[in-house]
């Protein structure tokens, strides 16, 4: 392939990706618009709160626990080079609450929830259940997409908050057990150092990531191709798409909250 | 009651429907026959608005069926899907009562359940089945639940997409009898798609043969056996040789 050929291919890929993002954004807009138009399917929403929020707790909690612990070890090792081991509690707290809590939580939810939403809705598409909804006068966006998007947007911040707390606890356990910190002193530094803005920014990120996960899952599921292979492709597209969009959105939000 | 005028649809340049004209009246079951892949399901989905036709129109009670009146149409509509298409996240009775439970205003749950049980009884299923999930049912039972769901809200129009495909002959006979009874008792306008000729003879009032994207032949069931049209003769006889080229 010549250099221009490679450039052209790159350009086509970039345009294709932009198109896809545009279509997803349009889809997200159409789903969100239904918030203001009744009816609202409450029982489906309740089911999704459990499926997306409650059942994701163990995964998010374990991820946060181990990440907090590892973070404490790394910061201690790095801090030791400047004789600044004492920064461990504050940097663990800020790292968890601002970045790792929301991002890792979001990615774990993407793996767990975007995939299962895409597989469930994709299977419904392939077996004509989506068509059946339409023939029964139910709007698939309202009945399937809205409850999932709303449930994810509301529950992922809660998951992030729980993950923040457990991650800080992971750092605290390692700090006290392995690094010789005083148990009370560690917690005092953490609470004194953290500001409301740190926590709130992380929760806002969580809401955005939850929205992304559910939109990616439902969008991919509803566009699923035919047969088992179509559902497999949709599931993969949902997880990859959600993960990349989460990381991109995280950068944008971090710029917005913390630059300058 | 439903009239198709010059319906055309292509997928990626390959024409499937090339100008279909067809009329279905109240109180009769119009059966559309045609080879696999001839576009029978696409035809139904064009009427439902699930697929947008490239050209032509659908009339319902004389008015063009479009975004303005489609909700009205669907409110009076029921369909049995080829694979039953039951919602596997909910028990059988909620499937049957789906429209009643999600309507505005919704029927109270106890009333909706009672109506669902009535409809299930109508298709020969007992209350025991009502609380099972679709995955626990045999293919024939799923089709019967699909029938019950289609009639639960008293429709004026019913579509049946290959109602007997994949069933044993006895179960196919049971489903055909149910369909014939329902169409007669409810006085609905029904369109059935099938390639099962035994089924055609049991349920059809009129028959239309879809071939190469157009209605090749139409007439009463009684005329099926005697018509000289070579495409129809091949289809009725199920012969591998003739003008119908097996595509898929
Ligand atoms: N959504 C679609 N996208 C592309 N091709 C389709 C679609 N739906 C149907 N087709 C094609 O249209 C043709 C007719 O399909 P269909 O109506 O399902 O046949 P049948 O008469 O067996 O019901 C087939 O070749 C099928 O591949
Ligand atoms: Mg078909």
mmCIF file of N, CA, C and O in Angstrom, chain B residues 178-231:
data_model
loop_
_atom_site.group_PDB
_atom_site.id
_atom_site.type_symbol
_atom_site.label_atom_id
_atom_site.label_comp_id
_atom_site.label_asym_id
_atom_site.label_seq_id
_atom_site.Cartn_x
_atom_site.Cartn_y
_atom_site.Cartn_z
ATOM 1 N N UNK B 178 -57.744 -23.529 14.987
ATOM 2 C CA UNK B 178 -57.875 -22.336 15.829
ATOM 3 C C UNK B 178 -57.949 -21.069 14.982
ATOM 4 O O UNK B 178 -58.775 -20.186 15.218
ATOM 5 N N UNK B 179 -57.069 -21.009 13.965
ATOM 6 C CA UNK B 179 -57.044 -19.813 13.116
ATOM 7 C C UNK B 179 -58.369 -19.655 12.378
ATOM 8 O O UNK B 179 -58.973 -18.571 12.362
ATOM 9 N N UNK B 180 -58.854 -20.761 11.802
ATOM 10 C CA UNK B 180 -60.114 -20.693 11.055
ATOM 11 C C UNK B 180 -61.249 -20.242 11.969
ATOM 12 O O UNK B 180 -62.053 -19.370 11.604
ATOM 13 N N UNK B 181 -61.302 -20.807 13.195
ATOM 14 C CA UNK B 181 -62.362 -20.438 14.141
ATOM 15 C C UNK B 181 -62.263 -18.971 14.534
ATOM 16 O O UNK B 181 -63.285 -18.262 14.586
ATOM 17 N N UNK B 182 -61.037 -18.535 14.819
ATOM 18 C CA UNK B 182 -60.846 -17.152 15.282
ATOM 19 C C UNK B 182 -61.258 -16.169 14.192
ATOM 20 O O UNK B 182 -61.978 -15.190 14.449
ATOM 21 N N UNK B 183 -60.832 -16.420 12.962
ATOM 22 C CA UNK B 183 -61.162 -15.498 11.869
ATOM 23 C C UNK B 183 -62.675 -15.436 11.683
ATOM 24 O O UNK B 183 -63.255 -14.357 11.514
ATOM 25 N N UNK B 184 -63.326 -16.596 11.773
ATOM 26 C CA UNK B 184 -64.776 -16.612 11.581
ATOM 27 C C UNK B 184 -65.486 -15.940 12.759
ATOM 28 O O UNK B 184 -66.317 -15.058 12.579
ATOM 29 N N UNK B 185 -65.100 -16.311 14.002
ATOM 30 C CA UNK B 185 -65.815 -15.804 15.174
ATOM 31 C C UNK B 185 -65.603 -14.312 15.389
ATOM 32 O O UNK B 185 -66.525 -13.604 15.784
ATOM 33 N N UNK B 186 -64.382 -13.836 15.177
ATOM 34 C CA UNK B 186 -64.114 -12.414 15.426
ATOM 35 C C UNK B 186 -64.464 -11.556 14.216
ATOM 36 O O UNK B 186 -64.492 -10.336 14.312
ATOM 37 N N UNK B 187 -64.682 -12.200 13.059
ATOM 38 C CA UNK B 187 -65.002 -11.441 11.860
ATOM 39 C C UNK B 187 -63.910 -10.480 11.441
ATOM 40 O O UNK B 187 -64.186 -9.382 10.951
ATOM 41 N N UNK B 188 -62.679 -10.877 11.654
ATOM 42 C CA UNK B 188 -61.562 -9.977 11.359
ATOM 43 C C UNK B 188 -61.164 -10.045 9.888
ATOM 44 O O UNK B 188 -61.609 -10.914 9.139
ATOM 45 N N UNK B 189 -60.312 -9.097 9.508
ATOM 46 C CA UNK B 189 -59.639 -9.145 8.223
ATOM 47 C C UNK B 189 -58.298 -9.825 8.477
ATOM 48 O O UNK B 189 -57.493 -9.318 9.258
ATOM 49 N N UNK B 190 -58.082 -10.997 7.875
ATOM 50 C CA UNK B 190 -56.869 -11.758 8.190
ATOM 51 C C UNK B 190 -56.007 -11.951 6.954
ATOM 52 O O UNK B 190 -56.526 -12.162 5.857
ATOM 53 N N UNK B 191 -54.701 -11.826 7.139
ATOM 54 C CA UNK B 191 -53.755 -12.195 6.086
ATOM 55 C C UNK B 191 -52.826 -13.249 6.664
ATOM 56 O O UNK B 191 -52.236 -13.051 7.728
ATOM 57 N N UNK B 192 -52.741 -14.389 5.974
ATOM 58 C CA UNK B 192 -51.870 -15.464 6.428
ATOM 59 C C UNK B 192 -50.809 -15.720 5.378
ATOM 60 O O UNK B 192 -51.104 -15.715 4.179
ATOM 61 N N UNK B 193 -49.611 -15.946 5.840
ATOM 62 C CA UNK B 193 -48.521 -16.292 4.940
ATOM 63 C C UNK B 193 -48.172 -17.746 5.193
ATOM 64 O O UNK B 193 -48.084 -18.164 6.344
ATOM 65 N N UNK B 194 -47.994 -18.513 4.158
ATOM 66 C CA UNK B 194 -47.617 -19.906 4.381
ATOM 67 C C UNK B 194 -47.074 -20.503 3.098
ATOM 68 O O UNK B 194 -47.214 -19.934 2.008
ATOM 69 N N UNK B 195 -46.382 -21.643 3.215
ATOM 70 C CA UNK B 195 -46.137 -22.429 2.014
ATOM 71 C C UNK B 195 -46.574 -23.864 2.249
ATOM 72 O O UNK B 195 -46.155 -24.773 1.556
ATOM 73 N N UNK B 196 -47.436 -24.021 3.263
ATOM 74 C CA UNK B 196 -47.963 -25.332 3.614
ATOM 75 C C UNK B 196 -49.326 -25.487 2.917
ATOM 76 O O UNK B 196 -50.324 -24.894 3.313
ATOM 77 N N UNK B 197 -49.369 -26.297 1.831
ATOM 78 C CA UNK B 197 -50.587 -26.363 1.018
ATOM 79 C C UNK B 197 -51.754 -27.007 1.761
ATOM 80 O O UNK B 197 -52.915 -26.638 1.545
ATOM 81 N N UNK B 198 -51.452 -27.965 2.672
ATOM 82 C CA UNK B 198 -52.533 -28.574 3.451
ATOM 83 C C UNK B 198 -53.204 -27.499 4.295
ATOM 84 O O UNK B 198 -54.437 -27.429 4.400
ATOM 85 N N UNK B 199 -52.368 -26.638 4.861
ATOM 86 C CA UNK B 199 -52.862 -25.546 5.693
ATOM 87 C C UNK B 199 -53.705 -24.577 4.857
ATOM 88 O O UNK B 199 -54.776 -24.144 5.297
ATOM 89 N N UNK B 200 -53.248 -24.261 3.644
ATOM 90 C CA UNK B 200 -53.993 -23.356 2.771
ATOM 91 C C UNK B 200 -55.421 -23.853 2.596
ATOM 92 O O UNK B 200 -56.389 -23.105 2.740
ATOM 93 N N UNK B 201 -55.566 -25.135 2.316
ATOM 94 C CA UNK B 201 -56.903 -25.685 2.052
ATOM 95 C C UNK B 201 -57.782 -25.635 3.286
ATOM 96 O O UNK B 201 -58.998 -25.573 3.186
ATOM 97 N N UNK B 202 -57.149 -25.653 4.479
ATOM 98 C CA UNK B 202 -57.957 -25.639 5.705
ATOM 99 C C UNK B 202 -58.385 -24.243 6.122
ATOM 100 O O UNK B 202 -59.432 -24.076 6.740
ATOM 101 N N UNK B 203 -57.563 -23.233 5.844
ATOM 102 C CA UNK B 203 -57.874 -21.925 6.435
ATOM 103 C C UNK B 203 -58.219 -20.833 5.426
ATOM 104 O O UNK B 203 -58.781 -19.810 5.808
ATOM 105 N N UNK B 204 -57.900 -21.043 4.136
ATOM 106 C CA UNK B 204 -58.000 -19.915 3.204
ATOM 107 C C UNK B 204 -59.425 -19.682 2.730
ATOM 108 O O UNK B 204 -60.207 -20.619 2.558
ATOM 109 N N UNK B 205 -59.773 -18.397 2.554
ATOM 110 C CA UNK B 205 -60.943 -18.045 1.765
ATOM 111 C C UNK B 205 -60.479 -17.718 0.349
ATOM 112 O O UNK B 205 -60.989 -18.244 -0.614
ATOM 113 N N UNK B 206 -59.501 -16.814 0.281
ATOM 114 C CA UNK B 206 -58.907 -16.518 -1.013
ATOM 115 C C UNK B 206 -57.404 -16.700 -0.926
ATOM 116 O O UNK B 206 -56.823 -16.643 0.164
ATOM 117 N N UNK B 207 -56.788 -16.935 -2.083
ATOM 118 C CA UNK B 207 -55.360 -17.240 -2.129
ATOM 119 C C UNK B 207 -54.696 -16.304 -3.122
ATOM 120 O O UNK B 207 -55.267 -15.984 -4.173
ATOM 121 N N UNK B 208 -53.481 -15.835 -2.770
ATOM 122 C CA UNK B 208 -52.676 -15.061 -3.718
ATOM 123 C C UNK B 208 -51.283 -15.669 -3.746
ATOM 124 O O UNK B 208 -50.731 -16.000 -2.695
ATOM 125 N N UNK B 209 -50.749 -15.824 -4.940
ATOM 126 C CA UNK B 209 -49.418 -16.422 -5.075
ATOM 127 C C UNK B 209 -48.408 -15.326 -5.386
ATOM 128 O O UNK B 209 -48.529 -14.613 -6.399
ATOM 129 N N UNK B 210 -47.428 -15.177 -4.499
ATOM 130 C CA UNK B 210 -46.364 -14.180 -4.707
ATOM 131 C C UNK B 210 -45.212 -14.855 -5.443
ATOM 132 O O UNK B 210 -44.677 -15.866 -4.982
ATOM 133 N N UNK B 211 -44.852 -14.293 -6.599
ATOM 134 C CA UNK B 211 -43.785 -14.897 -7.397
ATOM 135 C C UNK B 211 -43.014 -13.800 -8.105
ATOM 136 O O UNK B 211 -43.620 -12.937 -8.747
ATOM 137 N N UNK B 212 -41.718 -13.794 -7.970
ATOM 138 C CA UNK B 212 -40.856 -12.790 -8.583
ATOM 139 C C UNK B 212 -41.334 -11.372 -8.297
ATOM 140 O O UNK B 212 -41.337 -10.506 -9.178
ATOM 141 N N UNK B 213 -41.732 -11.153 -7.037
ATOM 142 C CA UNK B 213 -42.043 -9.794 -6.588
ATOM 143 C C UNK B 213 -43.412 -9.283 -6.980
ATOM 144 O O UNK B 213 -43.711 -8.113 -6.734
ATOM 145 N N UNK B 214 -44.239 -10.131 -7.626
ATOM 146 C CA UNK B 214 -45.588 -9.683 -7.986
ATOM 147 C C UNK B 214 -46.597 -10.759 -7.609
ATOM 148 O O UNK B 214 -46.227 -11.907 -7.374
ATOM 149 N N UNK B 215 -47.883 -10.371 -7.576
ATOM 150 C CA UNK B 215 -48.924 -11.374 -7.364
ATOM 151 C C UNK B 215 -49.163 -12.057 -8.700
ATOM 152 O O UNK B 215 -49.705 -11.487 -9.641
ATOM 153 N N UNK B 216 -48.739 -13.300 -8.780
ATOM 154 C CA UNK B 216 -48.786 -14.042 -10.031
ATOM 155 C C UNK B 216 -50.187 -14.595 -10.302
ATOM 156 O O UNK B 216 -50.652 -14.680 -11.436
ATOM 157 N N UNK B 217 -50.852 -14.990 -9.211
ATOM 158 C CA UNK B 217 -52.163 -15.607 -9.365
ATOM 159 C C UNK B 217 -53.002 -15.261 -8.152
ATOM 160 O O UNK B 217 -52.492 -15.146 -7.050
ATOM 161 N N UNK B 218 -54.304 -15.060 -8.335
ATOM 162 C CA UNK B 218 -55.174 -14.915 -7.172
ATOM 163 C C UNK B 218 -56.520 -15.531 -7.485
ATOM 164 O O UNK B 218 -56.931 -15.568 -8.650
ATOM 165 N N UNK B 219 -57.171 -16.059 -6.460
ATOM 166 C CA UNK B 219 -58.469 -16.689 -6.685
ATOM 167 C C UNK B 219 -58.960 -17.380 -5.436
ATOM 168 O O UNK B 219 -58.337 -17.286 -4.370
ATOM 169 N N UNK B 220 -60.098 -18.057 -5.572
ATOM 170 C CA UNK B 220 -60.649 -18.796 -4.437
ATOM 171 C C UNK B 220 -59.858 -20.077 -4.220
ATOM 172 O O UNK B 220 -59.240 -20.593 -5.153
ATOM 173 N N UNK B 221 -59.910 -20.589 -2.960
ATOM 174 C CA UNK B 221 -59.228 -21.856 -2.692
ATOM 175 C C UNK B 221 -59.701 -22.934 -3.640
ATOM 176 O O UNK B 221 -58.916 -23.775 -4.075
ATOM 177 N N UNK B 222 -61.005 -22.913 -3.931
ATOM 178 C CA UNK B 222 -61.588 -23.976 -4.740
ATOM 179 C C UNK B 222 -60.917 -24.073 -6.103
ATOM 180 O O UNK B 222 -60.821 -25.158 -6.692
ATOM 181 N N UNK B 223 -60.407 -22.932 -6.601
ATOM 182 C CA UNK B 223 -59.818 -22.914 -7.942
ATOM 183 C C UNK B 223 -58.355 -23.355 -7.952
ATOM 184 O O UNK B 223 -57.742 -23.472 -9.025
ATOM 185 N N UNK B 224 -57.798 -23.591 -6.766
ATOM 186 C CA UNK B 224 -56.362 -23.892 -6.665
ATOM 187 C C UNK B 224 -55.938 -25.085 -7.504
ATOM 188 O O UNK B 224 -54.924 -25.056 -8.199
ATOM 189 N N UNK B 225 -56.753 -26.170 -7.427
ATOM 190 C CA UNK B 225 -56.336 -27.422 -8.048
ATOM 191 C C UNK B 225 -56.478 -27.428 -9.559
ATOM 192 O O UNK B 225 -55.748 -28.136 -10.249
ATOM 193 N N UNK B 226 -57.400 -26.593 -10.069
ATOM 194 C CA UNK B 226 -57.758 -26.734 -11.469
ATOM 195 C C UNK B 226 -57.106 -25.694 -12.381
ATOM 196 O O UNK B 226 -57.195 -25.792 -13.598
ATOM 197 N N UNK B 227 -56.438 -24.690 -11.811
ATOM 198 C CA UNK B 227 -55.919 -23.608 -12.645
ATOM 199 C C UNK B 227 -54.698 -24.070 -13.439
ATOM 200 O O UNK B 227 -53.839 -24.775 -12.920
ATOM 201 N N UNK B 228 -54.624 -23.668 -14.718
ATOM 202 C CA UNK B 228 -53.524 -24.135 -15.556
ATOM 203 C C UNK B 228 -52.211 -23.374 -15.367
ATOM 204 O O UNK B 228 -51.201 -23.767 -15.932
ATOM 205 N N UNK B 229 -52.187 -22.267 -14.604
ATOM 206 C CA UNK B 229 -50.969 -21.469 -14.471
ATOM 207 C C UNK B 229 -49.788 -22.354 -14.048
ATOM 208 O O UNK B 229 -49.847 -23.034 -13.016
ATOM 209 N N UNK B 230 -48.703 -22.355 -14.816
ATOM 210 C CA UNK B 230 -47.606 -23.290 -14.541
ATOM 211 C C UNK B 230 -46.915 -23.042 -13.203
ATOM 212 O O UNK B 230 -46.505 -23.992 -12.528
ATOM 213 N N UNK B 231 -46.792 -21.758 -12.800
ATOM 214 C CA UNK B 231 -46.145 -21.469 -11.513
ATOM 215 C C UNK B 231 -46.996 -22.018 -10.383
ATOM 216 O O UNK B 231 -46.506 -22.679 -9.456
#
